mmCIF file of C-alpha atoms and ligand atoms in Angstrom:
data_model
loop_
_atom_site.group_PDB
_atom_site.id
_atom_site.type_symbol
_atom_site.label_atom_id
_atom_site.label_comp_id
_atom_site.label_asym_id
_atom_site.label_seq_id
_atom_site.Cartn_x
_atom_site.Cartn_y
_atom_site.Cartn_z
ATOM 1 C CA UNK A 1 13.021 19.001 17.143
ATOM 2 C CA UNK A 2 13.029 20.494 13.374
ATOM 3 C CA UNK A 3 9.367 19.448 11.709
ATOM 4 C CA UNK A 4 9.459 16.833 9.221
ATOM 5 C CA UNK A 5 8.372 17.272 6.098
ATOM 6 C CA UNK A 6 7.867 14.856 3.103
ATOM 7 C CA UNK A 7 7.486 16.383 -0.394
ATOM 8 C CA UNK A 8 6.197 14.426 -2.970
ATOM 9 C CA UNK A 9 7.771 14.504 -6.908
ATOM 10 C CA UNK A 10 10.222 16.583 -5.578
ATOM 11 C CA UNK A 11 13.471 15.878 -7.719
ATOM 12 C CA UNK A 12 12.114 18.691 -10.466
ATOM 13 C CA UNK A 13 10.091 21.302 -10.822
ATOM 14 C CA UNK A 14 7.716 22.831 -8.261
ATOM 15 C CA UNK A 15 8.849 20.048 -5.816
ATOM 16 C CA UNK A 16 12.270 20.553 -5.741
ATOM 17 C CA UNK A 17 11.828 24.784 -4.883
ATOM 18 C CA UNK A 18 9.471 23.449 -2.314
ATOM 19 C CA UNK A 19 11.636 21.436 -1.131
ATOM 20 C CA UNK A 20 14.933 23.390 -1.227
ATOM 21 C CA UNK A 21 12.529 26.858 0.662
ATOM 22 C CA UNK A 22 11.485 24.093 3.179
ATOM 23 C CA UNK A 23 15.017 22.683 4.133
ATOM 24 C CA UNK A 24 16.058 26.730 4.344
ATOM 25 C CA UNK A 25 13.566 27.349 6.807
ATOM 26 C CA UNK A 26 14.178 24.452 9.587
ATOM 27 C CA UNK A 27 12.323 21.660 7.855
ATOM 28 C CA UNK A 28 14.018 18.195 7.738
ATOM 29 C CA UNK A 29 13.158 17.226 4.301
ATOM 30 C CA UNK A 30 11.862 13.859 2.490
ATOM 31 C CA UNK A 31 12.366 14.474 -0.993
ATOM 32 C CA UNK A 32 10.201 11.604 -3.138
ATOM 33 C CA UNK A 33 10.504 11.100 -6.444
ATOM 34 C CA UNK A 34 9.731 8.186 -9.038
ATOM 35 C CA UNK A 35 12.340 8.144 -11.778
ATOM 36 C CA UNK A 36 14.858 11.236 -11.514
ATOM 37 C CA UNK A 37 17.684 9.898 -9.327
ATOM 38 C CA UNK A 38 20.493 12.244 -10.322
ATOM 39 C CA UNK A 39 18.214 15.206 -9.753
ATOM 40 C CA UNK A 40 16.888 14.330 -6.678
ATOM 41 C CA UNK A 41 20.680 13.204 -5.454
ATOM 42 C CA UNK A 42 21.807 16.781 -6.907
ATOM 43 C CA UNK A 43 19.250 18.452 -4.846
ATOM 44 C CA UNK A 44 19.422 16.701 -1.587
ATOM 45 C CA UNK A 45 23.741 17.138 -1.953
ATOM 46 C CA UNK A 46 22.960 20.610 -2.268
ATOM 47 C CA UNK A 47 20.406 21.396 0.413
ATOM 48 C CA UNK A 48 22.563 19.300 2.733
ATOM 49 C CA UNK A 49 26.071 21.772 1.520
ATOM 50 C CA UNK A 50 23.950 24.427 2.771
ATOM 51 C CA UNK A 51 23.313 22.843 6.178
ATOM 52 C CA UNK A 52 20.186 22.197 5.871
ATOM 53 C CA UNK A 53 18.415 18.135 6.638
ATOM 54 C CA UNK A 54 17.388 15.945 3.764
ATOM 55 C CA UNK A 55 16.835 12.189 2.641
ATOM 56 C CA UNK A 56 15.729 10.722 -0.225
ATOM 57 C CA UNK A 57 13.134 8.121 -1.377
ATOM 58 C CA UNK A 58 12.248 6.883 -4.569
ATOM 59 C CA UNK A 59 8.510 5.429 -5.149
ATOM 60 C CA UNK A 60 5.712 5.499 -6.748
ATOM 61 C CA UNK A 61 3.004 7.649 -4.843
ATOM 62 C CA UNK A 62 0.181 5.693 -6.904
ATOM 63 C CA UNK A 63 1.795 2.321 -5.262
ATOM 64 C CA UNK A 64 0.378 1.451 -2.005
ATOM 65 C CA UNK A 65 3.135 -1.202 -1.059
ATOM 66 C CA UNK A 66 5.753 1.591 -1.644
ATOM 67 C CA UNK A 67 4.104 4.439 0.100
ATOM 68 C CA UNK A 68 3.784 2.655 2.831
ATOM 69 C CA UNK A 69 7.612 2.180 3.012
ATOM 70 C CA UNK A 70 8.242 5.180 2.171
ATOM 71 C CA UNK A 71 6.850 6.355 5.604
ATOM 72 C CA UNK A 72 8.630 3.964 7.591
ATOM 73 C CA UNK A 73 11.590 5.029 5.735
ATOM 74 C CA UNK A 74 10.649 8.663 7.257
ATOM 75 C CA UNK A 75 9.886 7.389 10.937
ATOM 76 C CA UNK A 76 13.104 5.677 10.712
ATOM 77 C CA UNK A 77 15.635 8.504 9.199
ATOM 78 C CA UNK A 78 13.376 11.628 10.322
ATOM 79 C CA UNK A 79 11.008 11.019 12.937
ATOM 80 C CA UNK A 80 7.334 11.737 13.263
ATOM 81 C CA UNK A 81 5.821 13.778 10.245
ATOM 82 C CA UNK A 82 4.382 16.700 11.031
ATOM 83 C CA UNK A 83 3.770 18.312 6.882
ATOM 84 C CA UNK A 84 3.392 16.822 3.757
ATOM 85 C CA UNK A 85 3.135 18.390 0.528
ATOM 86 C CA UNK A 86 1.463 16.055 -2.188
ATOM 87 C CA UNK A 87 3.015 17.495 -5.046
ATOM 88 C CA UNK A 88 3.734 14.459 -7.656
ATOM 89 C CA UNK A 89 1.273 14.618 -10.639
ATOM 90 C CA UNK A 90 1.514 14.125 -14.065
ATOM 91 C CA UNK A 91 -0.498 14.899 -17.575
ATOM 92 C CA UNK A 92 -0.178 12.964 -20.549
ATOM 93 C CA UNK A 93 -0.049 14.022 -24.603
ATOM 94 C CA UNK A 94 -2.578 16.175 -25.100
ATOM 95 C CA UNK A 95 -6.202 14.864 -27.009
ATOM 96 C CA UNK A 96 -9.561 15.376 -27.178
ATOM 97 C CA UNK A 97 -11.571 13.226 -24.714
ATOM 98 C CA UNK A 98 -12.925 11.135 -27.284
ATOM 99 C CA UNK A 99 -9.595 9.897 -27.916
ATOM 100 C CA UNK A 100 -8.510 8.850 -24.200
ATOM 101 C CA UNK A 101 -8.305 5.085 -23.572
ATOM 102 C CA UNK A 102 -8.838 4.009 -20.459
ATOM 103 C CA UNK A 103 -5.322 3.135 -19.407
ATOM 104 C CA UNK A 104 -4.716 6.771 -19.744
ATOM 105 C CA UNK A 105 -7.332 7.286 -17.287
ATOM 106 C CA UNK A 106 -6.065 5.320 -15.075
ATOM 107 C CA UNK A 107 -2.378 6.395 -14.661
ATOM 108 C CA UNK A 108 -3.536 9.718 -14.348
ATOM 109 C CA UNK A 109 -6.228 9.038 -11.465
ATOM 110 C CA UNK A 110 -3.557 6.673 -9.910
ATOM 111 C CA UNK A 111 -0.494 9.156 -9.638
ATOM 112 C CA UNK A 112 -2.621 12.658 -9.033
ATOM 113 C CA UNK A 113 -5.832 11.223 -7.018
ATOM 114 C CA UNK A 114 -5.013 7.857 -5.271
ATOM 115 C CA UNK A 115 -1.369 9.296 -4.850
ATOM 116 C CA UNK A 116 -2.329 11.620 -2.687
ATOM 117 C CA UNK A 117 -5.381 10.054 -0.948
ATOM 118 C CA UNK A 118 -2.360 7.388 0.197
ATOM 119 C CA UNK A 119 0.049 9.456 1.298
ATOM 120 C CA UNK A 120 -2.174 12.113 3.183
ATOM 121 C CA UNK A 121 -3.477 8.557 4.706
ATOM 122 C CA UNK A 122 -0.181 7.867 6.159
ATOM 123 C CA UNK A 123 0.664 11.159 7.365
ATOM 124 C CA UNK A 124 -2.945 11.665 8.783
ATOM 125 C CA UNK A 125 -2.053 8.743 11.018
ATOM 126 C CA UNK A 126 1.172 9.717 12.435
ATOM 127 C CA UNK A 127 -0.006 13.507 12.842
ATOM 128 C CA UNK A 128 -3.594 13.326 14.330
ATOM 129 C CA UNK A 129 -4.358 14.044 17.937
ATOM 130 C CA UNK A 130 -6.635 10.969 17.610
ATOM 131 C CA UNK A 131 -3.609 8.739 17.074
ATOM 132 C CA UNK A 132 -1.092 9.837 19.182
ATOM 133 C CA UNK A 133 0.346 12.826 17.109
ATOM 134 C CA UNK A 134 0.927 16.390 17.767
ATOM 135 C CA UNK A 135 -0.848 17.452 14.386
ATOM 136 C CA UNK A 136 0.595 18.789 11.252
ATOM 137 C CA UNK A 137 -0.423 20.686 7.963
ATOM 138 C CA UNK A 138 -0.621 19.158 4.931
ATOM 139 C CA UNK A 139 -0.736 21.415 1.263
ATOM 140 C CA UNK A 140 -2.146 19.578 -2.065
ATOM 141 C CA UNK A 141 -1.111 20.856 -5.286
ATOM 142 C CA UNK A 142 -4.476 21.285 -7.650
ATOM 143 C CA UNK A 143 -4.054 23.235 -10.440
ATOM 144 C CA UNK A 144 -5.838 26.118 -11.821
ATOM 145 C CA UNK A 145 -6.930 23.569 -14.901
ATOM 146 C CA UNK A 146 -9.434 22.409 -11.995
ATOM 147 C CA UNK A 147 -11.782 25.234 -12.590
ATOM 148 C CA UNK A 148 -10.843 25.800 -16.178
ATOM 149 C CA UNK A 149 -11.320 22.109 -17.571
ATOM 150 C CA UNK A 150 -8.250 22.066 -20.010
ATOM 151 C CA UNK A 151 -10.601 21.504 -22.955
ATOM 152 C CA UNK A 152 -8.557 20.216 -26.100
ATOM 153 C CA UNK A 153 -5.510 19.575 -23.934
ATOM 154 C CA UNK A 154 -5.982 17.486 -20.449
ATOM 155 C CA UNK A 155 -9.479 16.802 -19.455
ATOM 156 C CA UNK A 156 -8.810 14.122 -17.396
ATOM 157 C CA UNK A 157 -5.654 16.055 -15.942
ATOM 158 C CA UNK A 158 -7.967 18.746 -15.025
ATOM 159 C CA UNK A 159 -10.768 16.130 -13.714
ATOM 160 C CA UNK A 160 -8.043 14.560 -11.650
ATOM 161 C CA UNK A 161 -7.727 18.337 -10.080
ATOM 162 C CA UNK A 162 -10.900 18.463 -9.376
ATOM 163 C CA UNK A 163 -10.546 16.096 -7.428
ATOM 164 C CA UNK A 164 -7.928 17.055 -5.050
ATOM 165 C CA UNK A 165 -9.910 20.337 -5.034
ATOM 166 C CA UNK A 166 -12.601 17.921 -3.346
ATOM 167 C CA UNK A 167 -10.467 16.216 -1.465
ATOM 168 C CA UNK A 168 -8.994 18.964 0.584
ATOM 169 C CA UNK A 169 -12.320 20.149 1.480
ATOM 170 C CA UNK A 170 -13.111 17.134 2.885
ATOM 171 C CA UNK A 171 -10.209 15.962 4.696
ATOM 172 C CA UNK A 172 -10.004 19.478 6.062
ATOM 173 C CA UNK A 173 -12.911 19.345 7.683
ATOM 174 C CA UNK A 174 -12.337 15.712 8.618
ATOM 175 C CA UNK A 175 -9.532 16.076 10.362
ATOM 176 C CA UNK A 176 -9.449 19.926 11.659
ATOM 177 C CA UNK A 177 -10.431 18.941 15.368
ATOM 178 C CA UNK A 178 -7.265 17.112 15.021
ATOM 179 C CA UNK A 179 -5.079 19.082 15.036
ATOM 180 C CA UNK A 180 -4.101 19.116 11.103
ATOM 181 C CA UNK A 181 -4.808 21.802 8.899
ATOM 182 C CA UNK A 182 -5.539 20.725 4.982
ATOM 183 C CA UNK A 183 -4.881 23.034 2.686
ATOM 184 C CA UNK A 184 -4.344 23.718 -1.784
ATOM 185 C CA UNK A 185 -1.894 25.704 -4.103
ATOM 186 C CA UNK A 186 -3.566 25.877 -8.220
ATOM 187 C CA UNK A 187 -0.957 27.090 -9.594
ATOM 188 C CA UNK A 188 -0.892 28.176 -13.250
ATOM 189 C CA UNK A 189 0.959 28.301 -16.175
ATOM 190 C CA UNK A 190 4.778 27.652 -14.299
ATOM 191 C CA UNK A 191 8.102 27.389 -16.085
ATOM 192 C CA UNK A 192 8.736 22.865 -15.697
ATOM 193 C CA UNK A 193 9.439 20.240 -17.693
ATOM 194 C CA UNK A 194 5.846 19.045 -16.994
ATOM 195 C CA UNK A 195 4.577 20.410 -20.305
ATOM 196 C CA UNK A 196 6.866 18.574 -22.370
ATOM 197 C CA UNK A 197 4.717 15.449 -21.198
ATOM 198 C CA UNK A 198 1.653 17.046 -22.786
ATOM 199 C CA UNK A 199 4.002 16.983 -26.168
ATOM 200 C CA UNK A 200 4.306 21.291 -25.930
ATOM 201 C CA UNK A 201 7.278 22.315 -24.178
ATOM 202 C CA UNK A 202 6.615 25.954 -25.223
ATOM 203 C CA UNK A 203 3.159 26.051 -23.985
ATOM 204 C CA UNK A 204 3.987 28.647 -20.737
ATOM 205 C CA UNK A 205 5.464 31.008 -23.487
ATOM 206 C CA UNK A 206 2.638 30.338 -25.840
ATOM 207 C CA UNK A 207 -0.371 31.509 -23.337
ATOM 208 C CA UNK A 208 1.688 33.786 -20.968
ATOM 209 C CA UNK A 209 0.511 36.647 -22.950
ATOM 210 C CA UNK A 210 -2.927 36.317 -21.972
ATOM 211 C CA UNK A 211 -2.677 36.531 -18.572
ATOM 212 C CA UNK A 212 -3.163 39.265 -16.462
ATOM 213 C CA UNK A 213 0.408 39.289 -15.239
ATOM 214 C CA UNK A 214 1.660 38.606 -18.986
ATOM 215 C CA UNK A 215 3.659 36.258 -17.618
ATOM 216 C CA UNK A 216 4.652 32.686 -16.692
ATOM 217 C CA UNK A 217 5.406 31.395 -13.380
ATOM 218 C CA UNK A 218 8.375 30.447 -11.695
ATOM 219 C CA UNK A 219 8.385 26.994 -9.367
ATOM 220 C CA UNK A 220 9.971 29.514 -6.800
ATOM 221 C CA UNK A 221 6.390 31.424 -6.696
ATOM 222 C CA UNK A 222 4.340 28.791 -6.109
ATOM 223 C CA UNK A 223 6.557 27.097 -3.278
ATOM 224 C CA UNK A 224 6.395 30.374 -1.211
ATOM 225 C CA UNK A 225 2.523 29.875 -1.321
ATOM 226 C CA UNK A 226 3.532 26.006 0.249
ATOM 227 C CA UNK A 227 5.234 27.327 3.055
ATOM 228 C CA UNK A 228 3.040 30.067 3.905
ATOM 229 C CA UNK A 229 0.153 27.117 4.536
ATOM 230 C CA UNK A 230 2.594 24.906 5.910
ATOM 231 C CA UNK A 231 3.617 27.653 8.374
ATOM 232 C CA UNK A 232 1.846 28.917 11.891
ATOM 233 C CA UNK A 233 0.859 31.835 9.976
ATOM 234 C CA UNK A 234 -1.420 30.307 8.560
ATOM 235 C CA UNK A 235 -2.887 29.004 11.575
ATOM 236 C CA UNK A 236 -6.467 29.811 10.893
ATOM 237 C CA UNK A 237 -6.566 28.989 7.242
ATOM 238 C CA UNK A 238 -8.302 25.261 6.285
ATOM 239 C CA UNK A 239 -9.571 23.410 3.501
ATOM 240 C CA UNK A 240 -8.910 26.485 1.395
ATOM 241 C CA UNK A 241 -6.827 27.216 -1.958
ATOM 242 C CA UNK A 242 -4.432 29.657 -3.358
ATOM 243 C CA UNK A 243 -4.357 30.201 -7.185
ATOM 244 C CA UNK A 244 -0.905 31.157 -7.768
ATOM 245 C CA UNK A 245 -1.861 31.894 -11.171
ATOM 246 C CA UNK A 246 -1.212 35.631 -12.608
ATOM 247 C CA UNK A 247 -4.275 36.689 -12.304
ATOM 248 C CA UNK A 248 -6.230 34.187 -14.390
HETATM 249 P P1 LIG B 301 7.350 18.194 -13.160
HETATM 250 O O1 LIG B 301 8.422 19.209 -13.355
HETATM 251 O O2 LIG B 301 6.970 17.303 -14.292
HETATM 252 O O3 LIG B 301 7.724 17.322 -11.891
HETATM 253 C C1 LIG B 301 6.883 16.281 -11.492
HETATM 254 C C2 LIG B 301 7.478 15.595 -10.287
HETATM 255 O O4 LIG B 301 6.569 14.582 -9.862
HETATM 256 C C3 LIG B 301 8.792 14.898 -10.573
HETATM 257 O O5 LIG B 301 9.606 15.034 -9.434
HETATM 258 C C4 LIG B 301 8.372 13.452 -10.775
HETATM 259 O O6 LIG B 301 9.386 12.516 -10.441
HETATM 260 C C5 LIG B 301 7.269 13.352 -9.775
HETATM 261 N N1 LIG B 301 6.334 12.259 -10.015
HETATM 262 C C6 LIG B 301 5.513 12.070 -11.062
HETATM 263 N N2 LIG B 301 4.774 10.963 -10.882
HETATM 264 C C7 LIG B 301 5.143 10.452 -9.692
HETATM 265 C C8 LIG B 301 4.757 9.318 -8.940
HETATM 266 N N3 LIG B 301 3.814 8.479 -9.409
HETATM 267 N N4 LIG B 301 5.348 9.102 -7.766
HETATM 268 C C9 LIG B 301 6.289 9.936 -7.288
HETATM 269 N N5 LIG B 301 6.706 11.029 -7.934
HETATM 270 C C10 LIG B 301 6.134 11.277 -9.130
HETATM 271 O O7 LIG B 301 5.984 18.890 -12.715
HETATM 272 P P2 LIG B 301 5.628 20.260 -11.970
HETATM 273 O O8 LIG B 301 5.169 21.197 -12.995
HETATM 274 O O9 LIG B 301 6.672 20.667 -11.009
HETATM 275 O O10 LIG B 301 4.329 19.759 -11.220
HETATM 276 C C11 LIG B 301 4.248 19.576 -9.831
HETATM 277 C C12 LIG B 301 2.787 19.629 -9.451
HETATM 278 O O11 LIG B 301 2.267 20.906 -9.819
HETATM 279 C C13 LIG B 301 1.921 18.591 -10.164
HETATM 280 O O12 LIG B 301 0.957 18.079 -9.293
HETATM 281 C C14 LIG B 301 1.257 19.402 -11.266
HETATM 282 O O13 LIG B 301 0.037 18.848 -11.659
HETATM 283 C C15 LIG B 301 1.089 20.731 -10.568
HETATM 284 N N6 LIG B 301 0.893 21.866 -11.473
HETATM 285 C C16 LIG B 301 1.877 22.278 -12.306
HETATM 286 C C17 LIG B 301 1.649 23.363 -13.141
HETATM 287 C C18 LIG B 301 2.678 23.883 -14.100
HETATM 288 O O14 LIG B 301 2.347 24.766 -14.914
HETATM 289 N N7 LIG B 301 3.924 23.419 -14.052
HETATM 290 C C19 LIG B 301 0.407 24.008 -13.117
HETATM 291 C C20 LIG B 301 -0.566 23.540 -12.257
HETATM 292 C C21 LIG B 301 -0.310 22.479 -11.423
HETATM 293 P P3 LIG B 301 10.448 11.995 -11.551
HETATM 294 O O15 LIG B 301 11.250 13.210 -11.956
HETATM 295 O O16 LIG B 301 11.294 11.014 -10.834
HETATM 296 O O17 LIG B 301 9.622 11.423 -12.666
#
């Protein structure tokens, strides 16, 4: 049996390499995404020409109703889950925090925090010992603006990492016993379209200088920290982070 593995906001972006390394190494591969149809059909067409195993489901990781689908759609196509990367986040135009309204705050919280408190949920009950399950791993994607704060920029982006930073902590040690292993990526400053949402497309090339590794990131980096906490080597590693973030 190949282990199944749901990636969340994977049509672009750090999702998508995550996705596309996964399916290369023996994973049969959820790809989720909200709005991006063509990409994510693109992507599953190609990981599938390469013979590797892929379906696709569009929802909303903020929306209970459709998460839960979502995972029925998986027990259906894939069988039992046994890893889950919660990947899907967003950031919005970036402004001071006395500027924020709190619809802002909310979309935010919803997609990054309550996203992936619901799907962990799910896959927590399908993988623990406790329920039947043979265990899993699952991988949250903070962000190195957890420890930095994004002043100027993305507070509540960077709150809403703090969070998850929290989060994995906790659930790690919730659910170690369990068999399942809960563990972080914060990556950087990496090459996506997500910084166009804060309004600066440019803003990996604008800062790359000042990093240690005078450099951006490539999506491709930060899914080969994924897999390495998905995989059995890192069988003794929980509720603990990787900052794939040149050095910063
Ligand atoms: P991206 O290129 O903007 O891609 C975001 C992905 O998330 C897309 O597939 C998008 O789907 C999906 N998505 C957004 N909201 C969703 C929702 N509510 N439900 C389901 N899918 C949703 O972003 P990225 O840079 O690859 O970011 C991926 C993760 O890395 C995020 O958690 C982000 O915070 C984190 N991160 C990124 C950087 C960076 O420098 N790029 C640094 C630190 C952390 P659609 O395409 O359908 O909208």
């Amino acid at each position: 049996m190949k282990p199944v593995l749901l990636v969340t906001g994977a049509s672009r972006g750090i999702g998508a390499a995550t996705a596309r390394l996964a399916a290369s190494r023996g994973y049969a591969v959820c790809i989720n995404y909200r709005r991006s149809t063509p990409q994510a059909e693109a992507l599953a067409a190609d990981i599938t020409a390469s013979g590797g195993e892929a379906m696709l489901h569009q929802a909303d990781v903020g929306n209970e109703v459709e998460v839960l689908a979502m995972f029925r759609a998986i027990d259906a196509k894939l069988g039992r889950i046994t890893a889950l990367v919660n990947n899907a986040g967003i950031l919005e135009t970036q402004m001071r925090v006395e500027d924020m309204d709190a619809d802002r705050l909310a979309r935010t919280l919803q997609a990054n925090v309550i996203g992936s408190f619901l799907c962990a949920r799910e896959a927590v009950r399908r993988m623990s010992t406790k329920h039947g399950g043979t265990g899993g791993a699952i991988v949250n994607v903070s962000s190195m603006a957890a420890r930095l704060g994004s002043p100027n920029e993305y507070v509540d982006y960077a709150a809403s990492k703090g969070a998850i930073d929290s989060f994995t902590i906790g659930l790690a040690r919730e659910v170690a016993a369990e068999g399942i292993r809960v563990n972080a990526v914060r990556p950087g400053l990496i090459y996506t379209d997500i910084h166009g949402a804060g309004g600066e497309p440019g803003r990996v090339d604008r800062l790359k200088d000042s990093l240690p590794l005078q450099r951006g990131g490539q999506p491709e980096e930060v899914a080969a920290a994924i897999l390495w906490l998905l995989s059995d080597e890192a069988s003794y590693s929980t509720g603990t982070f990787i900052d794939v973030s040149g050095g910063r």
